[in-house]
Amino acid sequence: MRTNAVGALARPFLLPLGLVVAGALLAFPHAARAEGRITLTKMFVQTCEEMGDCEWRLTCRAGDQQEVELVSGASARAGRTVDLKRGLDVGRFPLKLTCTLFEDDGFLGESWEKAGEGSLDIPAGGDYRLQIRGPGQGAVRVQMIVDSLEILVPPPAAPAPAATPARGRAARPARPEPQLRFLGVFTPRPEGQTVIVGQEWDSFRQKVAELDGAGIKLINIESFPHGGKVLWAGLFRDLDDRSMLLGVSDWEAFVNDWKKVSSGTMRLEDFEVFTVGNDVKAAGLYRPGSDSFSLWVGQKQDDFKKKRDELNYSKSLRVNDFEVYRAYDTTLYAGGFRSSARTPELWLGLERGALETKLKGAKGLQLADLETYKEGDKRLYDALMFQPEEGLAVPVEVVFEADQATFVRRWKEMTGKGYRLVELEVYRE
């Protein structure tokens, strides 16, 4: 939290981590869709010049928006905390948040005196604190969480008109282009978040480095095809530890790098597998760890299940992350395994209705990973389910098969309820 003061054959392998990009960053394209929300959660009163409680009023302005009153007549003395839970919808980041604090000095009626003003530069979604202090009136510290969403892929254009039919023939409607669809998994989480969708690799990697420098770490990666290119998406949040992104490379380079990185104190946390023609490529995200591990790729579903069972029982290695991809007209699996006392459940090859039924009945299990793919004309889903460490499953809401506008609307609804995106799949339908 940042504070701003006033004024081929399946085989095991391992990967090396890419260096954080340093130096000047390239200019990033403007998002086709940008949404954000600043939620003030608490105000801690550090000093109060009254004998008892002080009456506080707080107004804030995000960027060039109008000033909005977010706290009015909150009564609290020094050492007390005021729960706020007041939100401010914003657009594009980065932006500057400026807040003004007032204290009621009136004896028989209200007489608001300015206690101080503070500003905070907000690069993207995350957790922030703003210190406001003024002479003679008191001081407060405001805690807030920020959520930001940027989608750089333009929304679909209107369908082209049908071609003029030959005389005597009925007009055929234009065949719609396959459109991007979003699959999102949301759970209640207490921290702010950055979501970025639709950057090419070099721009994405540099954005990761930029946010990393601000303490906002990449926690989840996703790739998807668009316009003949592979585009990338990422989920970010505040973390104190290291986060390293490596790729894009072919399997041989991926394996060599993975071995180098995993020989130290970093472990593969999340990875992406995709194909360009018949070439299988991958990228990986690493975070600190010292546990046992393994990685298997290029397996059909039955072979993947056998390998999962073998590693579960012989080495106590559990599926930590897995990928489903197509190569040579075959659906294949790749799985990252790490030591864990918790044995997950892996649901494979489910249609949407069957998945929703199992999710409703999954008492005591937490959805950890969700993959979707096509087999013939059927869209199928695979889910990785864990027993939560705390022993109590966290509520989950899944947004299925959403177009861009629907996904943005649901993202806003979910963040308004205190839910954050924990898994994202983007695909064409």
XYZ file of C-alpha atoms in Angstrom:
429
model
C 0.000 0.000 0.000
C 1.357 3.402 -0.963
C 1.006 6.571 1.111
C 1.237 10.101 -0.242
C 1.894 12.956 2.202
C 0.404 16.373 1.766
C 2.285 18.864 -0.049
C 6.717 -32.933 -28.442
C 6.708 -36.003 -25.943
C 5.494 -35.155 -22.538
C 8.445 -34.554 -20.294
C 9.220 -32.555 -17.138
C 10.887 -29.143 -17.410
C 11.801 -25.784 -15.821
C 12.058 -21.986 -17.001
C 14.369 -18.775 -16.693
C 12.905 -15.544 -15.806
C 13.093 -12.470 -17.962
C 14.736 -9.385 -16.631
C 12.480 -6.507 -15.693
C 12.522 -4.017 -18.520
C 14.464 -0.909 -17.563
C 14.846 2.492 -19.134
C 12.369 4.524 -21.110
C 9.089 2.781 -21.870
C 7.342 2.824 -25.196
C 4.192 4.872 -25.557
C 1.181 2.651 -24.898
C -1.897 2.838 -27.111
C -5.004 4.378 -25.622
C -7.522 1.879 -24.341
C -10.590 1.319 -26.463
C -12.444 0.954 -23.179
C -11.252 2.291 -19.817
C -13.148 2.041 -16.538
C -12.185 2.643 -12.948
C -13.451 3.105 -9.438
C -11.890 4.629 -6.330
C -13.418 3.297 -3.122
C -12.597 5.100 0.130
C -12.731 2.427 2.821
C -11.542 4.026 6.093
C -10.506 7.357 7.549
C -8.220 7.233 10.576
C -8.246 10.384 12.720
C -4.691 11.113 13.818
C -5.255 14.430 15.598
C -8.383 16.363 16.560
C -8.204 19.868 18.032
C -11.566 19.613 19.838
C -11.973 18.427 23.427
C -14.165 15.544 22.292
C -15.165 14.389 18.828
C -14.430 16.410 15.721
C -16.981 16.721 12.928
C -15.340 15.937 9.582
C -16.236 16.637 5.979
C -14.227 15.351 2.996
C -14.452 16.256 -0.687
C -12.413 14.710 -3.501
C -11.738 15.412 -7.151
C -10.402 12.739 -9.546
C -8.440 14.222 -12.437
C -10.446 16.981 -14.092
C -13.784 15.711 -12.776
C -15.988 17.824 -10.533
C -15.353 17.781 -6.797
C -17.583 15.322 -4.948
C -18.468 15.217 -1.257
C -17.630 11.756 0.065
C -17.807 12.309 3.819
C -20.254 14.654 5.527
C -20.524 15.180 9.283
C -18.531 12.123 10.338
C -17.934 12.363 14.079
C -14.691 10.925 15.487
C -11.930 11.897 17.898
C -8.182 11.248 17.650
C -7.279 7.573 17.472
C -10.668 6.555 16.045
C -11.412 5.108 12.596
C -14.427 6.031 10.462
C -15.703 3.390 8.036
C -16.418 5.085 4.727
C -17.165 2.663 1.849
C -17.824 5.544 -0.532
C -17.009 5.167 -4.213
C -16.057 7.485 -7.035
C -16.339 6.308 -10.652
C -13.427 7.413 -12.822
C -12.129 6.744 -16.313
C -8.624 6.536 -17.631
C -5.496 6.085 -15.499
C -3.052 7.440 -14.442
C -4.804 10.296 -12.653
C -4.360 12.623 -9.705
C -6.794 12.431 -6.789
C -7.092 15.633 -4.742
C -9.033 15.641 -1.468
C -9.912 18.513 0.873
C -10.652 18.012 4.563
C -12.941 20.302 6.592
C -13.679 20.388 10.320
C -16.775 21.923 11.921
C -15.784 24.770 14.236
C -19.347 25.965 14.817
C -20.645 26.224 18.401
C -24.392 26.581 17.802
C -24.423 25.707 14.113
C -22.209 24.390 11.349
C -19.106 26.375 10.421
C -16.798 24.329 8.232
C -13.125 25.300 8.303
C -10.619 23.892 5.853
C -8.285 21.552 7.721
C -5.994 20.617 4.847
C -5.652 19.288 1.322
C -3.775 16.320 -0.066
C -3.176 14.812 -3.487
C -2.238 11.362 -4.681
C -0.943 10.206 -8.072
C -2.678 6.938 -8.956
C -1.033 5.005 -11.813
C -3.545 2.122 -11.865
C -5.642 -0.128 -9.646
C -4.184 -1.042 -6.252
C -4.206 -0.040 -2.575
C -3.458 3.522 -1.503
C -3.391 5.842 1.524
C -3.679 9.628 1.507
C -2.362 11.722 4.390
C -4.136 15.072 4.985
C -2.819 17.452 7.608
C -3.475 21.136 8.223
C -2.397 23.657 10.874
C -4.747 24.017 13.798
C -7.598 21.748 12.667
C -6.355 18.144 12.828
C -5.109 15.414 10.559
C -6.485 12.208 9.010
C -5.241 9.310 6.919
C -7.640 8.055 4.239
C -7.374 4.463 3.058
C -8.711 3.503 -0.366
C -8.762 0.704 -2.915
C -8.670 1.423 -6.627
C -9.901 -0.787 -9.465
C -8.966 -0.184 -13.090
C -9.860 -1.952 -16.324
C -8.316 -1.242 -19.724
C -9.354 -3.094 -22.878
C -7.248 -2.103 -25.861
C -9.153 -4.209 -28.397
C -11.819 -2.077 -30.123
C -15.392 -3.351 -29.778
C -16.747 -5.208 -32.831
C -17.869 -3.106 -35.770
C -21.412 -3.243 -37.059
C -21.937 -6.200 -39.453
C -21.451 -5.430 -43.130
C -24.660 -5.186 -45.178
C -25.657 -8.219 -47.175
C -24.500 -8.292 -50.786
C -27.114 -7.392 -53.400
C -28.588 -10.720 -54.557
C -28.846 -11.801 -58.149
C -32.284 -11.339 -59.678
C -34.688 -13.957 -58.433
C -32.549 -15.006 -55.445
C -33.071 -14.186 -51.786
C -30.470 -12.005 -50.087
C -28.068 -13.861 -47.826
C -27.170 -12.123 -44.588
C -23.502 -11.326 -44.138
C -21.687 -14.009 -42.179
C -20.724 -12.555 -38.779
C -17.071 -12.431 -37.850
C -16.087 -14.557 -34.832
C -16.135 -12.182 -31.885
C -14.116 -12.059 -28.710
C -15.761 -13.629 -25.701
C -14.773 -13.214 -22.061
C -14.904 -15.826 -19.300
C -14.315 -14.269 -15.892
C -14.144 -15.731 -12.380
C -14.821 -13.275 -9.527
C -14.433 -13.765 -5.777
C -14.649 -11.333 -2.833
C -11.223 -9.795 -2.206
C -10.262 -6.789 -0.061
C -7.638 -5.240 -2.363
C -7.744 -3.092 -5.480
C -6.818 -4.492 -8.855
C -5.570 -3.592 -12.327
C -6.905 -5.486 -15.353
C -5.314 -4.939 -18.772
C -6.560 -6.733 -21.903
C -5.239 -6.683 -25.447
C -1.575 -5.621 -25.645
C 1.060 -7.091 -27.922
C 3.894 -8.826 -26.091
C 6.515 -6.063 -26.090
C 4.042 -3.427 -24.906
C 2.582 -5.805 -22.331
C 6.007 -6.692 -20.933
C 6.896 -3.023 -20.598
C 3.574 -2.245 -18.924
C 4.312 -5.032 -16.447
C 7.671 -3.415 -15.681
C 6.086 0.028 -15.308
C 3.475 -1.191 -12.830
C 6.033 -3.343 -11.026
C 8.015 -0.183 -10.329
C 4.912 1.262 -8.661
C 4.506 -1.850 -6.463
C 1.660 -3.287 -8.559
C 2.602 -6.860 -9.442
C 1.422 -9.170 -12.187
C -0.427 -12.181 -10.728
C -2.105 -13.792 -13.757
C -1.453 -13.856 -17.522
C -3.654 -14.738 -20.501
C -3.040 -14.830 -24.252
C -5.527 -14.864 -27.117
C -5.471 -14.497 -30.917
C -6.742 -11.320 -32.543
C -6.217 -9.896 -36.025
C -3.492 -12.400 -36.867
C -1.549 -11.553 -33.703
C -1.242 -12.969 -30.199
C -2.449 -10.436 -27.630
C -1.983 -10.500 -23.866
C -4.013 -9.772 -20.774
C -2.957 -9.523 -17.154
C -4.326 -9.190 -13.635
C -2.302 -7.071 -11.190
C -2.451 -6.184 -7.498
C -0.249 -4.870 -4.686
C 2.346 -7.390 -3.514
C 5.499 -7.021 -1.444
C 7.356 -9.942 -3.035
C 8.953 -10.340 -6.446
C 7.100 -11.163 -9.641
C 8.946 -12.109 -12.845
C 7.636 -12.551 -16.385
C 9.484 -14.641 -18.967
C 8.705 -15.386 -22.642
C 7.643 -15.583 -25.375
C 9.751 -18.559 -26.506
C 9.545 -21.990 -28.100
C 9.478 -25.067 -25.896
C 13.204 -25.737 -25.906
C 14.046 -22.191 -24.809
C 11.156 -22.193 -22.339
C 12.427 -25.396 -20.720
C 16.008 -24.207 -20.507
C 14.963 -20.945 -18.898
C 12.544 -22.686 -16.530
C 15.331 -24.929 -15.288
C 17.611 -21.991 -14.563
C 14.976 -19.980 -12.708
C 13.563 -22.902 -10.728
C 17.033 -23.940 -9.544
C 16.943 -20.866 -7.314
C 14.201 -19.397 -5.142
C 11.580 -18.712 -7.821
C 8.764 -21.014 -8.910
C 6.435 -21.055 -11.891
C 3.168 -19.511 -10.695
C 1.237 -19.146 -13.957
C 2.008 -19.890 -17.586
C 0.475 -19.619 -21.045
C 0.765 -22.112 -23.894
C -0.336 -21.201 -27.419
C 0.426 -22.127 -31.012
C 1.540 -20.071 -33.993
C 0.925 -22.341 -36.955
C 2.241 -25.668 -35.696
C 4.815 -24.075 -33.397
C 4.058 -24.367 -29.684
C 5.151 -21.345 -27.671
C 4.936 -20.383 -24.011
C 5.438 -17.620 -21.489
C 5.686 -17.927 -17.718
C 5.147 -15.890 -14.575
C 7.343 -16.632 -11.539
C 7.087 -15.758 -7.873
C 9.197 -16.683 -4.819
C 9.121 -20.289 -3.638
C 11.316 -23.138 -2.432
C 9.028 -26.171 -2.764
C 9.301 -29.205 -5.048
C 7.937 -28.897 -8.574
C 7.481 -30.475 -11.984
C 6.096 -29.512 -15.395
C 4.595 -31.782 -18.037
C 3.404 -30.796 -21.507
C 2.017 -32.222 -24.722
C -0.297 -34.809 -23.194
C -3.749 -35.900 -24.244
C -6.437 -35.702 -21.582
C -6.243 -39.343 -20.406
C -2.441 -39.208 -20.213
C -2.617 -35.938 -18.305
C -4.978 -37.479 -15.741
C -2.645 -40.451 -15.300
C 0.336 -38.172 -14.792
C -1.643 -36.116 -12.273
C -2.494 -39.265 -10.287
C 1.098 -40.508 -10.430
C 2.562 -37.234 -9.137
C -0.172 -36.898 -6.495
C 0.516 -40.244 -4.900
C 4.234 -40.758 -5.478
C 5.615 -37.272 -4.837
C 2.757 -35.254 -3.264
C 2.934 -32.865 -6.224
C -0.407 -31.244 -7.051
C -1.595 -29.426 -10.144
C -0.872 -25.748 -9.545
C -1.769 -24.440 -13.013
C -2.705 -26.090 -16.287
C -3.264 -25.121 -19.902
C -5.355 -26.595 -22.715
C -4.217 -25.907 -26.275
C -4.503 -27.216 -29.844
C -1.525 -28.542 -31.795
C -1.611 -30.726 -34.912
C -5.439 -30.846 -34.708
C -5.245 -32.393 -31.244
C -6.316 -31.044 -27.862
C -3.329 -31.223 -25.518
C -2.614 -30.425 -21.890
C 0.266 -28.839 -20.035
C 0.429 -28.835 -16.255
C 2.577 -27.199 -13.618
C 2.867 -29.200 -10.377
C 4.031 -28.117 -6.933
C 4.192 -29.739 -3.516
C 1.087 -29.158 -1.409
C -0.791 -30.862 1.402
C -4.059 -30.071 -0.373
C -5.205 -32.493 -3.086
C -7.210 -30.654 -5.748
C -10.061 -31.946 -7.843
C -9.775 -31.656 -11.610
C -13.002 -31.538 -13.611
C -12.399 -32.134 -17.313
C -14.518 -31.934 -20.465
C -17.678 -30.394 -18.994
C -20.283 -28.484 -20.956
C -21.454 -25.238 -19.373
C -24.621 -26.644 -17.800
C -22.755 -29.536 -16.194
C -20.051 -27.191 -14.895
C -22.582 -24.814 -13.341
C -24.334 -27.741 -11.641
C -21.067 -29.049 -10.182
C -20.040 -25.572 -9.014
C -23.330 -25.168 -7.148
C -22.784 -28.496 -5.411
C -19.081 -27.989 -4.670
C -19.374 -27.416 -0.952
C -16.052 -26.705 0.709
C -14.156 -26.331 -2.582
C -12.699 -23.214 -4.172
C -12.370 -22.637 -7.918
C -8.639 -22.102 -8.608
C -8.385 -22.310 -12.417
C -10.866 -22.455 -15.283
C -10.058 -23.269 -18.921
C -12.347 -23.311 -21.961
C -11.856 -24.795 -25.439
C -13.764 -26.280 -28.379
C -14.083 -29.940 -29.328
C -15.937 -30.021 -32.629
C -18.999 -27.806 -32.190
C -19.029 -28.132 -28.399
C -17.533 -25.592 -26.021
C -16.088 -27.395 -23.027
C -14.741 -26.322 -19.661
C -12.078 -27.711 -17.336
C -11.916 -26.598 -13.695
C -9.302 -26.956 -10.973
C -10.877 -27.045 -7.508
C -9.011 -26.719 -4.187
C -9.909 -26.998 -0.540
C -9.325 -23.458 0.804
C -6.503 -23.100 3.297
C -8.855 -21.394 5.737
C -11.266 -24.326 5.499
C -14.159 -22.226 4.187
C -14.876 -21.831 0.472
C -15.048 -18.263 -0.805
C -18.158 -17.335 -2.839
C -17.537 -17.329 -6.575
C -19.372 -15.792 -9.507
C -18.547 -16.839 -13.067
C -19.320 -14.621 -16.061
C -19.752 -16.933 -19.058
C -19.524 -16.180 -22.777
C -19.716 -12.397 -22.395
C -19.093 -9.971 -25.220
C -16.950 -6.935 -24.471
C -19.779 -4.634 -23.413
C -21.326 -7.293 -21.160
C -17.987 -8.117 -19.569
C -17.288 -4.452 -18.777
C -20.747 -4.048 -17.258
C -20.352 -7.183 -15.124
C -16.851 -6.132 -14.060
C -18.288 -2.854 -12.766
C -21.075 -4.706 -10.963
C -18.645 -7.137 -9.356
C -16.180 -4.489 -8.155
C -19.115 -2.541 -6.729
C -19.915 -5.621 -4.618
C -16.316 -6.055 -3.481
C -15.543 -8.909 -5.886
C -12.302 -9.003 -7.898
C -11.347 -10.893 -11.033
C -9.178 -13.938 -10.239
C -9.308 -15.823 -13.556
C -9.777 -14.566 -17.108
C -10.095 -16.378 -20.433
C -10.478 -14.522 -23.739
C -11.365 -16.474 -26.875
C -13.190 -16.248 -30.205
C -16.647 -17.683 -30.753
